[in-house]
Amino acid sequence: MNLHSLADESLSHVAAGWSMFNAENPQKSLAEAKRVLQDGGVLVASSWEETDWLRIVRVIKQIDPAREPPAIPEEWSKAPSLKLQLEAGGYRDVEVHKVPVDIPFASYTSFVDVMMTKVTQVAAASQDLSDEKKELMRNLMINEMRSICPLEPGILKASSLVAVGSK
């Protein structure tokens, strides 16, 4: 996260929804957020603990066992370790709240197609697969989705971690 266009101590709040853990250097992103926060300013940063959609994309291992599916880094996927990340970044009074999230979908195919083309981590993990293997991955993802939620339209489940800390 590069906030270079913002002046030091210019914001009362910074909200980073499901983004910090994707940064090349999350601690640098936390420092950049802290730089632009006023004294007493608040950072809110969220992450995923576990999600049905991450379970769905793990099928890529069935196509290529050496391929790593998208995942949330361990230090960002558990409440105690997420709290430590913010504290290591110099934030105080850090709290982490687990929030259940419903992810509604109209159909298996439309959901999987969006995941494969619009979700950056999924598209990147499968970009160099042949068309045949992409189609196999799509079908495996649909089958995994059916095993998690047997009815369509349906709702996938997730747990979001919302961390709040003060400068």
Short mmCIF file of N, CA and C in Angstrom, two decimals:
data_model
loop_
_atom_site.label_atom_id
_atom_site.label_comp_id
_atom_site.label_asym_id
_atom_site.label_seq_id
_atom_site.Cartn_x
_atom_site.Cartn_y
_atom_site.Cartn_z
N MET A 1 0.85 -1.17 0.00
CA MET A 1 0.00 0.00 0.00
C MET A 1 0.90 1.23 0.00
N ASN A 2 0.74 2.05 -1.01
CA ASN A 2 1.54 3.25 -1.14
C ASN A 2 0.61 4.46 -1.06
N LEU A 3 0.75 5.20 -0.01
CA LEU A 3 -0.09 6.38 0.20
C LEU A 3 0.72 7.66 0.01
N HIS A 4 1.72 7.61 -0.87
CA HIS A 4 2.66 8.71 -1.05
C HIS A 4 1.99 10.04 -1.36
N SER A 5 0.80 10.01 -1.95
CA SER A 5 0.12 11.26 -2.30
C SER A 5 -0.56 11.91 -1.10
N LEU A 6 -0.56 11.22 0.04
CA LEU A 6 -1.19 11.76 1.25
C LEU A 6 -0.12 12.30 2.20
N ALA A 7 -0.43 13.43 2.80
CA ALA A 7 0.50 14.06 3.74
C ALA A 7 0.57 13.28 5.05
N ASP A 8 1.69 13.40 5.73
CA ASP A 8 1.84 12.81 7.06
C ASP A 8 0.73 13.32 7.97
N GLU A 9 0.22 12.42 8.80
CA GLU A 9 -0.77 12.75 9.83
C GLU A 9 -1.96 13.53 9.26
N SER A 10 -2.43 13.14 8.08
CA SER A 10 -3.53 13.87 7.43
C SER A 10 -4.90 13.20 7.58
N LEU A 11 -4.94 11.97 8.08
CA LEU A 11 -6.20 11.24 8.16
C LEU A 11 -6.52 10.82 9.59
N SER A 12 -7.81 10.79 9.90
CA SER A 12 -8.23 10.30 11.21
C SER A 12 -8.45 8.79 11.18
N HIS A 13 -8.74 8.24 9.99
CA HIS A 13 -9.02 6.81 9.86
C HIS A 13 -8.43 6.28 8.55
N VAL A 14 -7.98 5.05 8.60
CA VAL A 14 -7.58 4.31 7.40
C VAL A 14 -8.29 2.97 7.46
N ALA A 15 -9.00 2.64 6.39
CA ALA A 15 -9.68 1.34 6.29
C ALA A 15 -9.02 0.54 5.17
N ALA A 16 -8.58 -0.66 5.51
CA ALA A 16 -7.91 -1.53 4.54
C ALA A 16 -8.63 -2.87 4.52
N GLY A 17 -9.60 -2.98 3.65
CA GLY A 17 -10.42 -4.19 3.57
C GLY A 17 -9.76 -5.29 2.77
N TRP A 18 -9.41 -6.37 3.44
CA TRP A 18 -8.86 -7.58 2.82
C TRP A 18 -7.72 -7.25 1.86
N SER A 19 -6.84 -6.36 2.28
CA SER A 19 -5.77 -5.96 1.37
C SER A 19 -4.37 -6.06 1.96
N MET A 20 -4.19 -5.76 3.21
CA MET A 20 -2.84 -5.72 3.80
C MET A 20 -2.08 -7.03 3.60
N PHE A 21 -2.77 -8.15 3.79
CA PHE A 21 -2.08 -9.45 3.69
C PHE A 21 -1.64 -9.76 2.27
N ASN A 22 -2.19 -9.05 1.29
CA ASN A 22 -1.79 -9.24 -0.10
C ASN A 22 -0.59 -8.39 -0.50
N ALA A 23 -0.23 -7.45 0.36
CA ALA A 23 0.89 -6.56 0.05
C ALA A 23 2.20 -7.36 0.02
N GLU A 24 3.12 -6.90 -0.80
CA GLU A 24 4.43 -7.54 -0.87
C GLU A 24 5.11 -7.52 0.50
N ASN A 25 4.93 -6.41 1.22
CA ASN A 25 5.50 -6.26 2.56
C ASN A 25 4.42 -5.68 3.47
N PRO A 26 3.62 -6.54 4.12
CA PRO A 26 2.52 -6.04 4.95
C PRO A 26 2.97 -5.07 6.05
N GLN A 27 4.14 -5.29 6.66
CA GLN A 27 4.59 -4.37 7.71
C GLN A 27 4.88 -2.98 7.13
N LYS A 28 5.37 -2.93 5.91
CA LYS A 28 5.59 -1.63 5.26
C LYS A 28 4.25 -0.94 5.01
N SER A 29 3.24 -1.71 4.64
CA SER A 29 1.90 -1.15 4.43
C SER A 29 1.33 -0.63 5.74
N LEU A 30 1.53 -1.38 6.82
CA LEU A 30 1.07 -0.91 8.13
C LEU A 30 1.78 0.39 8.52
N ALA A 31 3.07 0.48 8.23
CA ALA A 31 3.83 1.69 8.53
C ALA A 31 3.33 2.87 7.71
N GLU A 32 3.01 2.62 6.45
CA GLU A 32 2.50 3.69 5.58
C GLU A 32 1.15 4.19 6.08
N ALA A 33 0.29 3.28 6.51
CA ALA A 33 -1.00 3.69 7.09
C ALA A 33 -0.77 4.51 8.35
N LYS A 34 0.17 4.08 9.17
CA LYS A 34 0.47 4.81 10.41
C LYS A 34 1.01 6.21 10.11
N ARG A 35 1.82 6.32 9.07
CA ARG A 35 2.39 7.62 8.70
C ARG A 35 1.31 8.65 8.41
N VAL A 36 0.25 8.25 7.71
CA VAL A 36 -0.78 9.22 7.32
C VAL A 36 -1.84 9.43 8.40
N LEU A 37 -1.81 8.60 9.45
CA LEU A 37 -2.78 8.76 10.53
C LEU A 37 -2.36 9.87 11.49
N GLN A 38 -3.35 10.63 11.93
CA GLN A 38 -3.12 11.62 12.98
C GLN A 38 -2.91 10.88 14.30
N ASP A 39 -2.30 11.55 15.28
CA ASP A 39 -2.19 10.95 16.61
C ASP A 39 -3.58 10.57 17.09
N GLY A 40 -3.73 9.36 17.57
CA GLY A 40 -5.04 8.87 18.00
C GLY A 40 -5.89 8.35 16.86
N GLY A 41 -5.38 8.45 15.63
CA GLY A 41 -6.12 7.95 14.47
C GLY A 41 -6.27 6.43 14.53
N VAL A 42 -7.21 5.93 13.75
CA VAL A 42 -7.58 4.51 13.83
C VAL A 42 -7.38 3.82 12.49
N LEU A 43 -6.73 2.65 12.56
CA LEU A 43 -6.61 1.77 11.40
C LEU A 43 -7.59 0.62 11.59
N VAL A 44 -8.33 0.31 10.54
CA VAL A 44 -9.16 -0.89 10.50
C VAL A 44 -8.65 -1.72 9.33
N ALA A 45 -8.22 -2.94 9.62
CA ALA A 45 -7.69 -3.83 8.59
C ALA A 45 -8.37 -5.19 8.73
N SER A 46 -8.82 -5.73 7.62
CA SER A 46 -9.51 -7.02 7.70
C SER A 46 -8.74 -8.09 6.93
N SER A 47 -9.05 -9.32 7.30
CA SER A 47 -8.46 -10.48 6.67
C SER A 47 -9.49 -11.60 6.73
N TRP A 48 -9.17 -12.71 6.12
CA TRP A 48 -10.03 -13.89 6.19
C TRP A 48 -9.42 -14.90 7.17
N GLU A 49 -10.27 -15.51 7.99
CA GLU A 49 -9.81 -16.62 8.81
C GLU A 49 -9.91 -17.90 7.99
N GLU A 50 -11.08 -18.22 7.57
CA GLU A 50 -11.31 -19.38 6.70
C GLU A 50 -12.53 -19.05 5.86
N THR A 51 -12.51 -19.52 4.64
CA THR A 51 -13.64 -19.26 3.76
C THR A 51 -13.92 -20.48 2.91
N ASP A 52 -15.19 -20.64 2.59
CA ASP A 52 -15.55 -21.72 1.67
C ASP A 52 -14.89 -21.51 0.31
N TRP A 53 -14.76 -20.25 -0.13
CA TRP A 53 -14.19 -20.03 -1.46
C TRP A 53 -12.72 -20.44 -1.51
N LEU A 54 -11.99 -20.32 -0.40
CA LEU A 54 -10.61 -20.81 -0.40
C LEU A 54 -10.58 -22.33 -0.48
N ARG A 55 -11.52 -22.98 0.17
CA ARG A 55 -11.61 -24.44 0.07
C ARG A 55 -11.85 -24.85 -1.38
N ILE A 56 -12.68 -24.09 -2.06
CA ILE A 56 -13.03 -24.40 -3.45
C ILE A 56 -11.80 -24.33 -4.36
N VAL A 57 -10.96 -23.31 -4.18
CA VAL A 57 -9.82 -23.16 -5.09
C VAL A 57 -8.67 -24.12 -4.78
N ARG A 58 -8.72 -24.76 -3.64
CA ARG A 58 -7.66 -25.73 -3.32
C ARG A 58 -7.67 -26.94 -4.26
N VAL A 59 -8.71 -27.08 -5.06
CA VAL A 59 -8.75 -28.19 -6.02
C VAL A 59 -7.62 -28.10 -7.04
N ILE A 60 -6.99 -26.96 -7.16
CA ILE A 60 -5.88 -26.82 -8.11
C ILE A 60 -4.78 -27.82 -7.80
N LYS A 61 -4.66 -28.26 -6.55
CA LYS A 61 -3.67 -29.28 -6.17
C LYS A 61 -3.96 -30.62 -6.85
N GLN A 62 -5.23 -30.87 -7.18
CA GLN A 62 -5.58 -32.11 -7.87
C GLN A 62 -5.08 -32.10 -9.31
N ILE A 63 -4.93 -30.93 -9.86
CA ILE A 63 -4.44 -30.79 -11.23
C ILE A 63 -2.92 -30.81 -11.26
N ASP A 64 -2.32 -30.12 -10.29
CA ASP A 64 -0.86 -30.04 -10.20
C ASP A 64 -0.48 -29.98 -8.72
N PRO A 65 -0.07 -31.12 -8.15
CA PRO A 65 0.25 -31.15 -6.71
C PRO A 65 1.35 -30.18 -6.29
N ALA A 66 2.17 -29.76 -7.21
CA ALA A 66 3.25 -28.82 -6.88
C ALA A 66 2.77 -27.37 -6.83
N ARG A 67 1.58 -27.14 -7.34
CA ARG A 67 1.06 -25.77 -7.44
C ARG A 67 0.43 -25.36 -6.10
N GLU A 68 0.77 -24.18 -5.65
CA GLU A 68 0.21 -23.68 -4.39
C GLU A 68 -1.08 -22.91 -4.67
N PRO A 69 -2.16 -23.31 -4.03
CA PRO A 69 -3.40 -22.56 -4.20
C PRO A 69 -3.33 -21.25 -3.43
N PRO A 70 -4.16 -20.29 -3.80
CA PRO A 70 -4.20 -19.04 -3.03
C PRO A 70 -4.50 -19.35 -1.56
N ALA A 71 -3.86 -18.61 -0.68
CA ALA A 71 -4.06 -18.81 0.75
C ALA A 71 -3.81 -17.49 1.48
N ILE A 72 -4.40 -17.38 2.64
CA ILE A 72 -4.15 -16.23 3.50
C ILE A 72 -2.91 -16.58 4.33
N PRO A 73 -1.91 -15.70 4.38
CA PRO A 73 -0.73 -16.00 5.19
C PRO A 73 -1.12 -16.30 6.64
N GLU A 74 -0.45 -17.27 7.22
CA GLU A 74 -0.76 -17.72 8.59
C GLU A 74 -0.84 -16.56 9.58
N GLU A 75 0.09 -15.61 9.47
CA GLU A 75 0.12 -14.50 10.43
C GLU A 75 -1.05 -13.53 10.26
N TRP A 76 -1.82 -13.70 9.20
CA TRP A 76 -2.99 -12.85 8.98
C TRP A 76 -4.30 -13.63 9.06
N SER A 77 -4.24 -14.94 9.31
CA SER A 77 -5.46 -15.76 9.26
C SER A 77 -5.94 -16.24 10.62
N LYS A 78 -5.32 -15.80 11.68
CA LYS A 78 -5.74 -16.14 13.04
C LYS A 78 -5.78 -14.86 13.86
N ALA A 79 -6.80 -14.72 14.69
CA ALA A 79 -6.98 -13.48 15.46
C ALA A 79 -5.75 -13.11 16.29
N PRO A 80 -5.18 -14.04 17.07
CA PRO A 80 -4.02 -13.64 17.88
C PRO A 80 -2.82 -13.18 17.05
N SER A 81 -2.57 -13.84 15.93
CA SER A 81 -1.42 -13.45 15.11
C SER A 81 -1.70 -12.15 14.35
N LEU A 82 -2.95 -11.91 13.97
CA LEU A 82 -3.30 -10.65 13.32
C LEU A 82 -3.10 -9.49 14.31
N LYS A 83 -3.49 -9.71 15.55
CA LYS A 83 -3.27 -8.69 16.59
C LYS A 83 -1.78 -8.39 16.72
N LEU A 84 -0.97 -9.43 16.72
CA LEU A 84 0.49 -9.24 16.82
C LEU A 84 1.04 -8.45 15.63
N GLN A 85 0.48 -8.66 14.44
CA GLN A 85 0.93 -7.91 13.26
C GLN A 85 0.74 -6.41 13.46
N LEU A 86 -0.45 -6.02 13.94
CA LEU A 86 -0.71 -4.60 14.16
C LEU A 86 0.16 -4.05 15.29
N GLU A 87 0.31 -4.82 16.35
CA GLU A 87 1.14 -4.37 17.47
C GLU A 87 2.59 -4.22 17.02
N ALA A 88 3.08 -5.14 16.21
CA ALA A 88 4.45 -5.03 15.68
C ALA A 88 4.60 -3.79 14.80
N GLY A 89 3.50 -3.36 14.20
CA GLY A 89 3.50 -2.15 13.38
C GLY A 89 3.38 -0.88 14.19
N GLY A 90 3.33 -1.01 15.52
CA GLY A 90 3.29 0.16 16.39
C GLY A 90 1.90 0.64 16.76
N TYR A 91 0.89 -0.14 16.45
CA TYR A 91 -0.47 0.25 16.82
C TYR A 91 -0.75 -0.18 18.25
N ARG A 92 -1.62 0.57 18.92
CA ARG A 92 -1.95 0.25 20.32
C ARG A 92 -3.45 0.00 20.44
N ASP A 93 -3.81 -0.53 21.60
CA ASP A 93 -5.22 -0.84 21.88
C ASP A 93 -5.83 -1.69 20.76
N VAL A 94 -5.07 -2.65 20.28
CA VAL A 94 -5.51 -3.46 19.14
C VAL A 94 -6.56 -4.48 19.59
N GLU A 95 -7.63 -4.53 18.83
CA GLU A 95 -8.69 -5.54 19.03
C GLU A 95 -8.90 -6.23 17.70
N VAL A 96 -9.22 -7.51 17.76
CA VAL A 96 -9.57 -8.26 16.55
C VAL A 96 -10.91 -8.92 16.79
N HIS A 97 -11.82 -8.71 15.86
CA HIS A 97 -13.17 -9.26 15.95
C HIS A 97 -13.40 -10.25 14.81
N LYS A 98 -13.96 -11.39 15.16
CA LYS A 98 -14.32 -12.39 14.15
C LYS A 98 -15.76 -12.11 13.72
N VAL A 99 -15.95 -11.95 12.42
CA VAL A 99 -17.26 -11.58 11.89
C VAL A 99 -17.70 -12.63 10.86
N PRO A 100 -18.83 -13.30 11.12
CA PRO A 100 -19.31 -14.25 10.12
C PRO A 100 -19.77 -13.52 8.86
N VAL A 101 -19.46 -14.10 7.71
CA VAL A 101 -19.81 -13.49 6.43
C VAL A 101 -20.54 -14.52 5.58
N ASP A 102 -21.66 -14.11 5.02
CA ASP A 102 -22.38 -14.93 4.04
C ASP A 102 -22.01 -14.43 2.65
N ILE A 103 -21.72 -15.37 1.76
CA ILE A 103 -21.38 -15.04 0.38
C ILE A 103 -22.43 -15.69 -0.51
N PRO A 104 -23.50 -14.95 -0.84
CA PRO A 104 -24.56 -15.54 -1.66
C PRO A 104 -24.11 -15.71 -3.11
N PHE A 105 -24.64 -16.73 -3.74
CA PHE A 105 -24.35 -16.95 -5.16
C PHE A 105 -25.62 -17.42 -5.86
N ALA A 106 -25.72 -17.06 -7.13
CA ALA A 106 -26.89 -17.44 -7.93
C ALA A 106 -26.73 -18.84 -8.51
N SER A 107 -25.53 -19.13 -9.01
CA SER A 107 -25.28 -20.45 -9.58
C SER A 107 -23.81 -20.82 -9.39
N TYR A 108 -23.55 -22.11 -9.37
CA TYR A 108 -22.17 -22.58 -9.24
C TYR A 108 -21.32 -22.05 -10.38
N THR A 109 -21.83 -22.17 -11.60
CA THR A 109 -21.02 -21.79 -12.77
C THR A 109 -20.70 -20.30 -12.78
N SER A 110 -21.67 -19.45 -12.47
CA SER A 110 -21.39 -18.01 -12.50
C SER A 110 -20.39 -17.64 -11.41
N PHE A 111 -20.50 -18.25 -10.23
CA PHE A 111 -19.57 -17.95 -9.15
C PHE A 111 -18.15 -18.39 -9.51
N VAL A 112 -18.02 -19.61 -9.99
CA VAL A 112 -16.70 -20.14 -10.35
C VAL A 112 -16.10 -19.34 -11.51
N ASP A 113 -16.91 -18.99 -12.49
CA ASP A 113 -16.39 -18.21 -13.61
C ASP A 113 -15.85 -16.86 -13.15
N VAL A 114 -16.54 -16.21 -12.23
CA VAL A 114 -16.05 -14.94 -11.69
C VAL A 114 -14.75 -15.17 -10.92
N MET A 115 -14.71 -16.22 -10.11
CA MET A 115 -13.49 -16.50 -9.35
C MET A 115 -12.29 -16.72 -10.28
N MET A 116 -12.51 -17.45 -11.34
CA MET A 116 -11.39 -17.80 -12.23
C MET A 116 -10.92 -16.62 -13.08
N THR A 117 -11.78 -15.63 -13.28
CA THR A 117 -11.40 -14.51 -14.15
C THR A 117 -11.21 -13.19 -13.42
N LYS A 118 -11.85 -13.01 -12.28
CA LYS A 118 -11.82 -11.70 -11.61
C LYS A 118 -11.08 -11.69 -10.27
N VAL A 119 -10.96 -12.83 -9.62
CA VAL A 119 -10.24 -12.88 -8.34
C VAL A 119 -8.76 -13.05 -8.67
N THR A 120 -8.00 -12.02 -8.41
CA THR A 120 -6.60 -11.94 -8.85
C THR A 120 -5.79 -13.18 -8.49
N GLN A 121 -5.89 -13.63 -7.24
CA GLN A 121 -5.08 -14.77 -6.80
C GLN A 121 -5.45 -16.05 -7.54
N VAL A 122 -6.72 -16.25 -7.82
CA VAL A 122 -7.16 -17.46 -8.52
C VAL A 122 -6.74 -17.39 -9.98
N ALA A 123 -6.95 -16.24 -10.60
CA ALA A 123 -6.54 -16.07 -12.00
C ALA A 123 -5.03 -16.27 -12.14
N ALA A 124 -4.26 -15.73 -11.21
CA ALA A 124 -2.80 -15.88 -11.27
C ALA A 124 -2.37 -17.33 -11.07
N ALA A 125 -3.03 -18.04 -10.17
CA ALA A 125 -2.67 -19.43 -9.89
C ALA A 125 -2.95 -20.35 -11.07
N SER A 126 -3.89 -19.95 -11.92
CA SER A 126 -4.29 -20.82 -13.03
C SER A 126 -3.91 -20.27 -14.41
N GLN A 127 -3.26 -19.13 -14.47
CA GLN A 127 -3.04 -18.45 -15.75
C GLN A 127 -2.23 -19.25 -16.76
N ASP A 128 -1.29 -20.06 -16.30
CA ASP A 128 -0.46 -20.79 -17.25
C ASP A 128 -0.94 -22.22 -17.50
N LEU A 129 -2.13 -22.55 -17.01
CA LEU A 129 -2.71 -23.86 -17.30
C LEU A 129 -3.21 -23.90 -18.73
N SER A 130 -3.18 -25.06 -19.33
CA SER A 130 -3.76 -25.22 -20.66
C SER A 130 -5.27 -25.02 -20.56
N ASP A 131 -5.91 -24.78 -21.69
CA ASP A 131 -7.36 -24.62 -21.69
C ASP A 131 -8.05 -25.87 -21.14
N GLU A 132 -7.52 -27.03 -21.47
CA GLU A 132 -8.09 -28.29 -20.96
C GLU A 132 -8.01 -28.35 -19.44
N LYS A 133 -6.86 -27.97 -18.89
CA LYS A 133 -6.69 -28.01 -17.44
C LYS A 133 -7.51 -26.92 -16.75
N LYS A 134 -7.68 -25.78 -17.40
CA LYS A 134 -8.55 -24.74 -16.83
C LYS A 134 -9.98 -25.24 -16.76
N GLU A 135 -10.42 -25.93 -17.80
CA GLU A 135 -11.78 -26.48 -17.80
C GLU A 135 -11.91 -27.55 -16.72
N LEU A 136 -10.89 -28.38 -16.56
CA LEU A 136 -10.90 -29.38 -15.49
C LEU A 136 -10.96 -28.69 -14.13
N MET A 137 -10.17 -27.65 -13.94
CA MET A 137 -10.20 -26.92 -12.68
C MET A 137 -11.57 -26.32 -12.43
N ARG A 138 -12.16 -25.74 -13.45
CA ARG A 138 -13.51 -25.17 -13.34
C ARG A 138 -14.50 -26.24 -12.88
N ASN A 139 -14.47 -27.41 -13.50
CA ASN A 139 -15.39 -28.49 -13.13
C ASN A 139 -15.13 -29.00 -11.71
N LEU A 140 -13.86 -29.11 -11.34
CA LEU A 140 -13.52 -29.53 -9.98
C LEU A 140 -14.00 -28.50 -8.95
N MET A 141 -13.86 -27.22 -9.28
CA MET A 141 -14.33 -26.17 -8.38
C MET A 141 -15.85 -26.23 -8.22
N ILE A 142 -16.55 -26.44 -9.32
CA ILE A 142 -18.02 -26.56 -9.25
C ILE A 142 -18.41 -27.75 -8.39
N ASN A 143 -17.74 -28.88 -8.57
CA ASN A 143 -18.05 -30.07 -7.76
C ASN A 143 -17.75 -29.83 -6.29
N GLU A 144 -16.65 -29.17 -6.00
CA GLU A 144 -16.31 -28.85 -4.60
C GLU A 144 -17.35 -27.92 -4.00
N MET A 145 -17.79 -26.96 -4.79
CA MET A 145 -18.82 -26.03 -4.34
C MET A 145 -20.11 -26.77 -4.02
N ARG A 146 -20.48 -27.71 -4.88
CA ARG A 146 -21.68 -28.53 -4.64
C ARG A 146 -21.56 -29.31 -3.33
N SER A 147 -20.36 -29.82 -3.04
CA SER A 147 -20.18 -30.59 -1.81
C SER A 147 -20.29 -29.70 -0.57
N ILE A 148 -19.95 -28.44 -0.70
CA ILE A 148 -20.05 -27.50 0.42
C ILE A 148 -21.47 -26.99 0.57
N CYS A 149 -22.10 -26.67 -0.55
CA CYS A 149 -23.45 -26.10 -0.54
C CYS A 149 -24.26 -26.80 -1.63
N PRO A 150 -25.05 -27.82 -1.26
CA PRO A 150 -25.70 -28.65 -2.26
C PRO A 150 -26.83 -27.99 -3.06
N LEU A 151 -27.27 -26.81 -2.66
CA LEU A 151 -28.37 -26.15 -3.37
C LEU A 151 -27.90 -24.84 -4.01
N GLU A 152 -28.42 -24.59 -5.20
CA GLU A 152 -28.20 -23.29 -5.83
C GLU A 152 -29.54 -22.69 -6.19
N PRO A 153 -29.76 -21.39 -6.03
CA PRO A 153 -28.81 -20.46 -5.43
C PRO A 153 -28.51 -20.86 -3.99
N GLY A 154 -27.40 -20.36 -3.49
CA GLY A 154 -26.99 -20.74 -2.15
C GLY A 154 -26.12 -19.69 -1.50
N ILE A 155 -25.58 -20.09 -0.36
CA ILE A 155 -24.75 -19.17 0.42
C ILE A 155 -23.51 -19.91 0.89
N LEU A 156 -22.36 -19.38 0.53
CA LEU A 156 -21.10 -19.88 1.07
C LEU A 156 -20.81 -19.14 2.37
N LYS A 157 -20.03 -19.75 3.22
CA LYS A 157 -19.73 -19.17 4.53
C LYS A 157 -18.26 -18.75 4.60
N ALA A 158 -18.01 -17.77 5.43
CA ALA A 158 -16.65 -17.30 5.66
C ALA A 158 -16.59 -16.65 7.04
N SER A 159 -15.39 -16.48 7.52
CA SER A 159 -15.16 -15.73 8.75
C SER A 159 -14.13 -14.66 8.43
N SER A 160 -14.53 -13.42 8.64
CA SER A 160 -13.62 -12.30 8.44
C SER A 160 -13.04 -11.90 9.79
N LEU A 161 -11.80 -11.51 9.79
CA LEU A 161 -11.17 -10.96 10.98
C LEU A 161 -11.02 -9.46 10.75
N VAL A 162 -11.57 -8.67 11.66
CA VAL A 162 -11.50 -7.22 11.56
C VAL A 162 -10.66 -6.71 12.72
N ALA A 163 -9.50 -6.16 12.39
CA ALA A 163 -8.58 -5.64 13.40
C ALA A 163 -8.69 -4.13 13.45
N VAL A 164 -8.70 -3.60 14.67
CA VAL A 164 -8.79 -2.17 14.90
C VAL A 164 -7.64 -1.78 15.83
N GLY A 165 -6.89 -0.77 15.44
CA GLY A 165 -5.79 -0.30 16.28
C GLY A 165 -5.64 1.20 16.17
N SER A 166 -5.10 1.80 17.22
CA SER A 166 -4.90 3.25 17.26
C SER A 166 -3.43 3.60 17.11
N LYS A 167 -3.19 4.76 16.53
CA LYS A 167 -1.82 5.27 16.42
C LYS A 167 -1.44 5.89 17.75
#
